[in-house]
Amino acid sequence: MTSETIHFNLFTMNAVEHVTAGNWRTPGDQSHRYTDMDYWQEVARLAERGKFDAVFFADVRGIYDVHGGNRDTAIEKAIQTPANDPELLIPAMASVTDDLGFAVTRSTTYVHPYQLAREFSTLDHITDGRVAFNIVTSYLESAAENLGLDERMEHDTRYDRAEEFMQVCYRLWEDSWEDDAVIRDVDAGKYTDAEKVHAIDYEGEHFSVPGPHSCEPSPQRTPVLYQAGSSERGRNFAANNAEALFVSQPTKEAVKSYVEDVRERATEGGRNGDELAFFAGIAPIVGETEAVAKAKYETYRENVDTEATLTLLGGFMDLDFSELAPDQPVEHIETEAIQGAVNALTKHAPERDWTVRDVAEFCGLGSTSPVVVGSPEQVADELEAWRDETGVTGFNLKEIVRPGTLRDFVDLVVPELEERGLVREEYEGETLRENLVGRRYLADDHPAKRD
Ligand SMILES: Cc1cc2nc3c(=O)[nH]c(=O)nc-3n(C[C@H](O)[C@H](O)[C@H](O)COP(=O)(O)O)c2cc1C
């Protein structure tokens, strides 16, 4: 792997609609097959053929019920509902691939760290070290109500809990079992040397976990850690914990500023900020020629469902767009939901006066990320320019049609990037972390490794 190598993840969801509302209606789209194991195995094989790092699963709890103050539009238009659990797909996808990784989104707000640590250790074992944990703190009010809280936890309190949550996980993954704890000594009748398995005795404000971890060390111990926090607090959390970041911003300037800012925060906190990997969201539309790509773009545009898009964005931003007139400007707002989703438009592209109509149009394909349309050469040029001008490590591909967006990319753009020497020809490592950053375990300067 060289610094020239551009990395790719497929950004998807175990649901009909993810971040492009309405294109399930495009002829040939197979989003409805999300309930089939065959579909996901096909996606895994395709992503591995393209030498992707991972299939990256977003996930939410709750329903997008901000728009119009009810859930009807979200349900009618399949906005991230129905959605099945992503984690349970991983064994099936791993069984038909050898090197592809799997990033799974889990919320620190609604699960317990002891349970989550066990789930990821199990996945890391059975995939031979190919999993990543995308750490999120969640944003939908309806999730809180379903999961036993009276109301959504306040934005920064969610991050306080997340910091503690990760401390518990780190202790379980890194400190509880020594490397040589399992001895399988038949003569002595000892499977494990009990002296090498340690309690963690964690006592905090949110959690009290004595340990030890219930799993023996997995190939990566701690899964690769992804994060996408974009608020002030979220960036600090990311700089402290993440190895790879997902950034979804509309302009190169905004992505570059995010990359530099989080690298700097990480370095200030005692880590080597230059080692963090950044993935920018991008929605590619590619055809054998520019004309074919443009024709696809027109079809996809026609199939964007504006009301569904505003329902999706309403959940991201905690803003009921149904109360605003189409030409009404959308100001920068402080929100209890995803602060970065609002900033992505109003703050980072301030040269535009964003109206409700503009927001819906811009976000119709791929939400707050840019759409890149063209021939394989043109798309490759754009990706190279984005990489060079922003400092990102690679891209999370946002799907418009499924699995067509991925298939087109793997069949048309990857060969072009290969010819330019910009993507790997073979996976070089055994684990996801090795393929991404060239090492099997967390770096020594990561807080999980420091006392
Ligand atoms: C690009 C991006 C992708 C995200 N994906 C998810 C997701 O799949 N599930 C989820 O619950 N939250 C997701 N989030 C939410 C965040 O990870 C975070 O928990 C939330 O945005 C609040 O933090 P912030 O205000 O710092 O952004 C995403 C946020 C961003 C910016």
XYZ file of C-alpha atoms and ligand atoms in Angstrom:
482
model
C 0.000 0.000 0.000
C 1.382 3.402 -0.932
C 0.136 6.827 -0.005
C -0.943 7.022 -3.642
C -3.485 4.242 -3.097
C -7.080 5.415 -2.982
C -9.318 3.342 -0.704
C -13.019 2.635 -1.156
C -15.921 1.514 0.989
C -19.426 0.848 -0.220
C -21.736 2.950 1.982
C -25.015 1.100 2.297
C -27.827 0.166 4.633
C -29.823 -2.984 5.319
C -32.942 -1.193 4.113
C -34.741 -0.103 0.932
C -33.819 3.572 1.080
C -30.596 4.926 2.480
C -29.517 8.415 1.336
C -31.122 8.701 -2.102
C -34.868 8.913 -1.797
C -37.065 7.672 -4.642
C -34.655 5.770 -6.882
C -36.006 2.398 -5.794
C -38.424 3.181 -8.641
C -35.678 3.234 -11.298
C -36.022 0.234 -13.653
C -33.560 -2.484 -12.664
C -33.060 -1.224 -9.117
C -32.976 -4.115 -6.651
C -33.244 -2.319 -3.324
C -36.224 -4.492 -2.380
C -33.861 -7.498 -2.270
C -32.337 -6.180 0.975
C -34.203 -9.003 2.749
C -32.340 -11.675 0.729
C -29.050 -13.177 1.769
C -28.268 -13.766 -1.930
C -28.376 -10.036 -2.554
C -25.872 -9.256 0.192
C -23.541 -12.028 -0.871
C -23.633 -10.662 -4.407
C -22.786 -7.181 -3.072
C -19.901 -8.608 -1.021
C -18.417 -10.453 -4.005
C -18.738 -7.360 -6.161
C -17.059 -5.078 -3.591
C -14.242 -7.589 -3.158
C -13.800 -7.800 -6.923
C -13.280 -4.013 -6.811
C -10.708 -4.526 -3.995
C -12.759 -2.322 -1.671
C -11.664 -2.043 1.937
C -15.132 -2.659 3.279
C -18.875 -2.625 2.970
C -19.871 0.094 5.418
C -23.316 -0.297 6.957
C -25.140 2.731 8.290
C -27.863 1.986 10.805
C -30.423 3.941 12.792
C -32.836 3.396 15.601
C -36.205 5.079 15.318
C -38.367 6.454 12.530
C -37.998 9.666 10.513
C -41.090 11.275 12.017
C -40.012 14.920 12.159
C -41.461 15.815 8.733
C -45.058 16.913 9.193
C -44.871 15.775 12.800
C -45.770 12.203 11.898
C -44.263 9.017 10.490
C -46.582 8.571 7.502
C -44.237 9.849 4.772
C -41.253 7.955 6.150
C -43.169 4.705 6.135
C -44.954 5.244 2.830
C -41.698 6.124 1.071
C -39.495 3.613 2.896
C -37.176 6.231 4.388
C -34.756 4.001 6.321
C -37.828 1.999 7.408
C -38.210 -0.914 6.993
C -34.614 -1.587 8.038
C -33.109 -4.868 9.165
C -30.111 -5.265 11.429
C -26.768 -5.041 9.572
C -24.670 -6.985 12.056
C -26.476 -10.235 11.345
C -25.555 -10.067 7.654
C -21.833 -10.146 8.268
C -21.273 -13.913 8.662
C -23.123 -14.574 5.400
C -21.128 -11.927 3.534
C -17.835 -12.986 5.102
C -18.406 -16.595 4.081
C -18.248 -15.722 0.365
C -15.232 -13.383 0.602
C -11.653 -13.611 1.876
C -10.382 -10.074 2.295
C -13.291 -7.638 2.229
C -13.955 -5.838 5.497
C -17.274 -4.969 7.137
C -17.945 -1.753 9.032
C -21.030 -1.897 11.229
C -22.708 1.131 12.774
C -23.721 0.763 16.410
C -25.000 3.394 18.792
C -23.318 3.966 22.135
C -26.538 5.557 23.354
C -28.751 2.505 23.246
C -26.649 -0.550 23.915
C -24.400 -1.674 26.725
C -20.619 -1.763 26.123
C -20.144 -5.225 27.668
C -22.653 -6.640 25.194
C -21.263 -4.704 22.224
C -17.665 -5.707 22.995
C -18.744 -9.346 22.907
C -20.583 -8.958 19.598
C -17.599 -7.355 17.880
C -15.101 -9.848 19.316
C -17.286 -12.631 17.955
C -17.500 -11.002 14.530
C -13.760 -10.353 14.502
C -13.109 -14.034 15.271
C -15.393 -15.470 12.632
C -14.276 -13.035 9.912
C -10.566 -13.503 10.710
C -10.173 -9.855 11.645
C -12.254 -8.052 9.066
C -14.597 -5.884 11.124
C -14.887 -2.217 11.987
C -17.159 -0.470 14.472
C -18.682 2.811 13.292
C -19.304 4.572 16.579
C -22.419 6.756 16.564
C -24.402 8.461 19.283
C -27.790 8.521 17.418
C -30.111 11.387 16.671
C -33.762 10.358 16.318
C -36.101 11.143 19.210
C -38.321 8.165 18.381
C -35.411 5.820 19.005
C -35.055 7.028 22.577
C -38.707 6.374 23.306
C -38.530 2.863 21.929
C -35.429 2.025 23.894
C -36.557 2.896 27.368
C -35.682 6.583 27.702
C -38.302 9.293 28.262
C -36.636 11.558 25.763
C -33.575 11.770 23.545
C -30.408 12.261 25.570
C -28.937 15.741 25.096
C -26.303 16.005 22.305
C -23.199 16.483 24.473
C -24.376 14.050 27.165
C -24.554 11.403 24.448
C -20.865 12.050 23.783
C -20.023 11.880 27.529
C -21.619 8.466 27.583
C -19.825 7.497 24.369
C -16.413 8.368 25.896
C -17.104 6.129 28.866
C -18.567 3.458 26.639
C -15.345 3.270 24.667
C -13.225 3.135 27.823
C -15.138 0.035 28.879
C -14.727 -1.555 25.440
C -11.005 -0.763 25.276
C -10.380 -2.339 28.651
C -12.300 -5.471 27.627
C -10.693 -5.782 24.192
C -7.137 -4.728 25.038
C -6.455 -5.445 28.717
C -8.605 -8.286 29.897
C -7.044 -11.327 28.210
C -3.304 -11.665 27.695
C -2.160 -12.954 24.318
C -1.095 -16.323 25.699
C -3.977 -16.841 28.126
C -5.390 -19.752 26.138
C -3.046 -22.717 26.562
C -5.181 -25.827 25.747
C -3.017 -27.980 28.019
C -4.589 -31.405 27.659
C -2.404 -33.098 30.312
C -3.073 -30.482 32.954
C -6.750 -30.273 31.971
C -6.409 -26.514 31.609
C -7.901 -24.743 28.627
C -7.028 -21.275 29.861
C -4.451 -19.924 32.292
C -6.750 -18.121 34.725
C -3.911 -15.869 35.907
C -3.774 -14.315 32.449
C -7.416 -13.278 32.367
C -8.040 -10.031 34.227
C -10.972 -8.152 35.644
C -11.303 -4.585 34.402
C -13.150 -3.174 37.433
C -14.540 -0.203 35.540
C -16.540 2.270 37.622
C -17.897 5.352 35.899
C -20.877 7.646 35.820
C -22.742 5.640 33.193
C -21.303 2.163 33.528
C -20.002 -0.195 36.123
C -18.341 -3.250 34.554
C -16.142 -5.607 36.559
C -15.243 -7.874 33.618
C -13.378 -9.902 32.589
C -14.250 -9.956 28.901
C -16.074 -13.115 27.939
C -14.118 -13.571 24.671
C -10.532 -14.566 24.094
C -8.482 -12.067 22.003
C -9.694 -11.838 18.403
C -7.377 -11.222 15.414
C -7.526 -7.421 15.672
C -8.522 -7.288 19.375
C -10.188 -3.872 18.965
C -12.112 -3.642 15.674
C -11.107 -0.826 13.320
C -12.770 2.298 14.735
C -14.777 4.593 12.473
C -16.536 7.791 13.467
C -18.407 10.585 11.712
C -18.903 13.194 14.405
C -19.054 16.630 12.903
C -20.042 18.982 15.734
C -17.405 20.568 17.980
C -17.882 17.805 20.536
C -18.120 15.153 17.844
C -14.804 16.201 16.302
C -13.045 15.969 19.648
C -14.499 12.532 20.207
C -13.433 11.457 16.727
C -9.932 12.882 17.132
C -9.580 10.978 20.373
C -11.012 7.613 19.337
C -11.313 7.113 15.595
C -8.796 5.508 13.269
C -10.902 6.316 10.225
C -13.433 9.060 9.693
C -16.368 9.446 7.418
C -17.020 12.966 6.186
C -20.063 13.967 4.173
C -19.686 17.556 3.005
C -20.630 19.159 -0.295
C -17.423 20.986 -1.227
C -13.699 20.225 -1.401
C -13.011 23.199 0.861
C -15.337 21.851 3.555
C -13.848 18.344 3.391
C -10.285 19.715 3.474
C -11.046 21.903 6.454
C -12.605 18.932 8.301
C -9.609 16.705 7.557
C -7.109 19.322 8.725
C -9.117 20.232 11.789
C -9.536 16.644 13.038
C -5.875 15.783 12.291
C -4.835 18.803 14.330
C -7.114 17.920 17.237
C -5.744 14.350 17.245
C -2.158 15.605 17.285
C -2.938 18.028 20.108
C -4.343 15.081 22.040
C -1.095 13.127 21.736
C -1.816 11.024 18.650
C -0.210 11.183 15.226
C -2.984 12.994 13.371
C -1.378 12.237 10.012
C -2.149 8.563 10.508
C -5.930 9.034 10.614
C -7.750 7.817 7.508
C -10.530 9.949 6.028
C -13.275 8.775 3.704
C -15.366 11.351 1.864
C -18.897 10.516 0.801
C -19.384 10.642 -2.951
C -22.173 9.540 -5.298
C -20.666 8.413 -8.625
C -22.726 8.130 -11.809
C -20.611 6.567 -14.510
C -21.269 5.351 -18.054
C -19.102 4.000 -20.863
C -19.210 7.532 -22.271
C -20.051 10.927 -20.864
C -23.334 10.903 -22.787
C -24.395 7.580 -21.262
C -23.531 8.856 -17.772
C -25.504 12.051 -18.333
C -28.526 10.079 -19.508
C -28.376 7.995 -16.325
C -28.119 11.176 -14.290
C -31.277 12.545 -15.909
C -33.182 9.336 -15.134
C -32.009 9.313 -11.536
C -32.925 12.988 -11.133
C -36.425 12.316 -12.423
C -36.821 9.568 -9.855
C -35.800 11.691 -6.881
C -38.735 12.001 -4.517
C -38.610 15.514 -3.075
C -40.960 14.976 -0.162
C -39.108 11.807 0.773
C -35.788 13.686 0.596
C -37.100 16.363 2.956
C -38.343 13.627 5.289
C -34.867 12.123 5.402
C -33.181 15.480 5.919
C -35.775 16.455 8.521
C -34.610 13.500 10.609
C -30.914 14.319 10.098
C -31.429 17.959 11.013
C -34.380 17.739 13.397
C -36.137 20.313 11.242
C -39.694 20.041 9.931
C -39.353 21.249 6.335
C -43.101 20.862 5.803
C -43.566 24.052 7.831
C -41.372 26.072 5.467
C -42.246 27.507 2.068
C -40.111 26.131 -0.837
C -38.362 29.489 -1.326
C -37.739 30.122 2.339
C -34.047 30.368 3.272
C -32.684 27.736 5.640
C -30.467 29.394 8.207
C -27.723 27.719 10.147
C -29.396 26.185 13.168
C -28.204 24.520 16.325
C -29.802 21.120 16.544
C -29.988 18.171 18.885
C -29.686 15.833 15.880
C -26.751 15.726 13.406
C -25.193 19.155 13.683
C -22.869 18.446 10.799
C -25.739 17.777 8.415
C -26.943 21.335 8.869
C -23.475 22.838 8.785
C -22.683 20.850 5.640
C -24.997 23.080 3.701
C -25.439 26.366 5.490
C -21.980 26.947 6.891
C -19.613 25.249 4.467
C -21.206 26.492 1.277
C -22.118 29.978 2.512
C -21.805 31.492 -0.924
C -25.256 30.091 -1.587
C -28.424 31.252 0.108
C -29.899 27.850 0.808
C -33.654 27.689 0.335
C -35.774 24.650 1.097
C -35.998 23.922 -2.628
C -32.172 24.143 -3.032
C -31.601 21.791 -0.134
C -34.051 19.231 -1.527
C -32.500 19.434 -4.997
C -28.919 19.261 -3.814
C -29.569 16.345 -1.460
C -31.832 14.333 -3.784
C -28.948 12.163 -4.920
C -26.608 11.096 -2.116
C -27.734 13.654 0.502
C -24.961 16.084 1.535
C -22.186 14.549 -0.604
C -21.225 15.590 -4.147
C -22.448 13.731 -7.213
C -19.756 12.966 -9.810
C -21.049 12.249 -13.321
C -19.032 11.139 -16.354
C -17.036 8.579 -18.299
C -14.627 6.308 -16.367
C -11.775 8.717 -17.157
C -13.737 11.756 -16.012
C -14.844 10.119 -12.755
C -11.291 8.921 -12.078
C -10.005 12.472 -12.724
C -12.527 13.885 -10.260
C -11.680 11.349 -7.560
C -7.995 12.052 -7.992
C -8.646 15.785 -7.729
C -10.761 15.327 -4.600
C -8.068 13.198 -3.018
C -5.253 15.601 -3.929
C -7.092 18.762 -2.926
C -8.646 17.551 0.334
C -6.144 15.055 1.769
C -8.682 12.223 2.108
C -7.551 8.604 2.063
C -10.496 7.427 0.036
C -14.226 7.472 -0.535
C -17.434 6.010 0.835
C -19.507 5.366 -2.290
C -23.111 6.387 -1.869
C -25.551 4.315 -3.878
C -28.196 5.756 -6.144
C -29.363 2.480 -7.661
C -28.609 -0.924 -6.194
C -26.494 -2.750 -6.949
C -26.054 -0.734 -10.188
C -24.002 2.113 -8.688
C -21.503 -0.365 -7.269
C -21.465 -2.559 -10.374
C -20.827 0.392 -12.700
C -18.058 1.623 -10.453
C -16.314 -1.742 -10.184
C -16.668 -2.534 -13.894
C -15.807 0.891 -15.285
C -13.925 3.114 -12.833
C -11.794 0.579 -10.957
C -9.994 -0.632 -14.146
C -9.248 2.998 -15.013
C -7.864 3.635 -11.509
C -5.845 0.407 -11.747
C -4.272 1.575 -14.963
C -3.238 4.786 -13.225
C -1.764 2.795 -10.318
C -4.195 4.455 -7.907
C -5.816 1.373 -6.373
C -4.411 -1.831 -4.961
C -4.075 -4.767 -7.319
C -4.243 -7.268 -4.473
C -5.081 -7.080 -0.777
C -1.761 -7.039 1.026
C -2.724 -7.639 4.646
C -4.749 -10.307 6.369
C -6.972 -8.076 8.477
C -9.021 -4.997 7.687
C -6.707 -2.766 9.722
C -3.655 -4.112 7.895
C -5.258 -3.369 4.552
C -6.315 0.092 5.668
C -3.408 1.420 7.736
C -0.773 -1.294 7.510
C -0.897 -2.597 11.082
C -2.808 -5.383 12.798
C -3.501 -3.705 16.141
C -4.345 -0.221 17.369
C -1.402 2.202 17.204
C 0.551 2.628 20.422
C -0.450 6.287 20.662
C -4.174 5.415 20.690
C -5.804 6.176 24.076
C -6.821 2.509 24.404
C -3.121 1.638 24.569
C -2.090 4.417 26.957
C -2.497 4.186 30.735
C -21.566 11.300 7.431
C -22.322 10.867 8.648
C -22.836 9.564 8.717
C -23.538 9.137 9.849
N -24.087 7.890 9.901
C -24.865 7.535 10.965
C -25.535 6.288 11.028
O -25.449 5.458 10.130
N -26.298 6.024 12.110
C -26.438 6.897 13.150
O -27.140 6.588 14.126
N -25.794 8.079 13.114
C -25.042 8.405 12.058
N -24.422 9.611 12.051
C -24.539 10.415 13.243
C -23.245 10.687 13.977
O -22.322 9.715 13.958
C -23.431 11.309 15.350
O -23.810 10.355 16.277
C -24.433 12.402 15.296
O -24.267 13.061 14.106
C -24.258 13.443 16.368
O -22.966 13.967 16.285
P -22.504 15.313 15.550
O -23.509 16.355 15.894
O -21.166 15.497 16.162
O -22.438 15.075 14.081
C -23.727 10.040 10.926
C -23.206 11.338 10.837
C -22.514 11.763 9.726
C -21.993 13.179 9.692
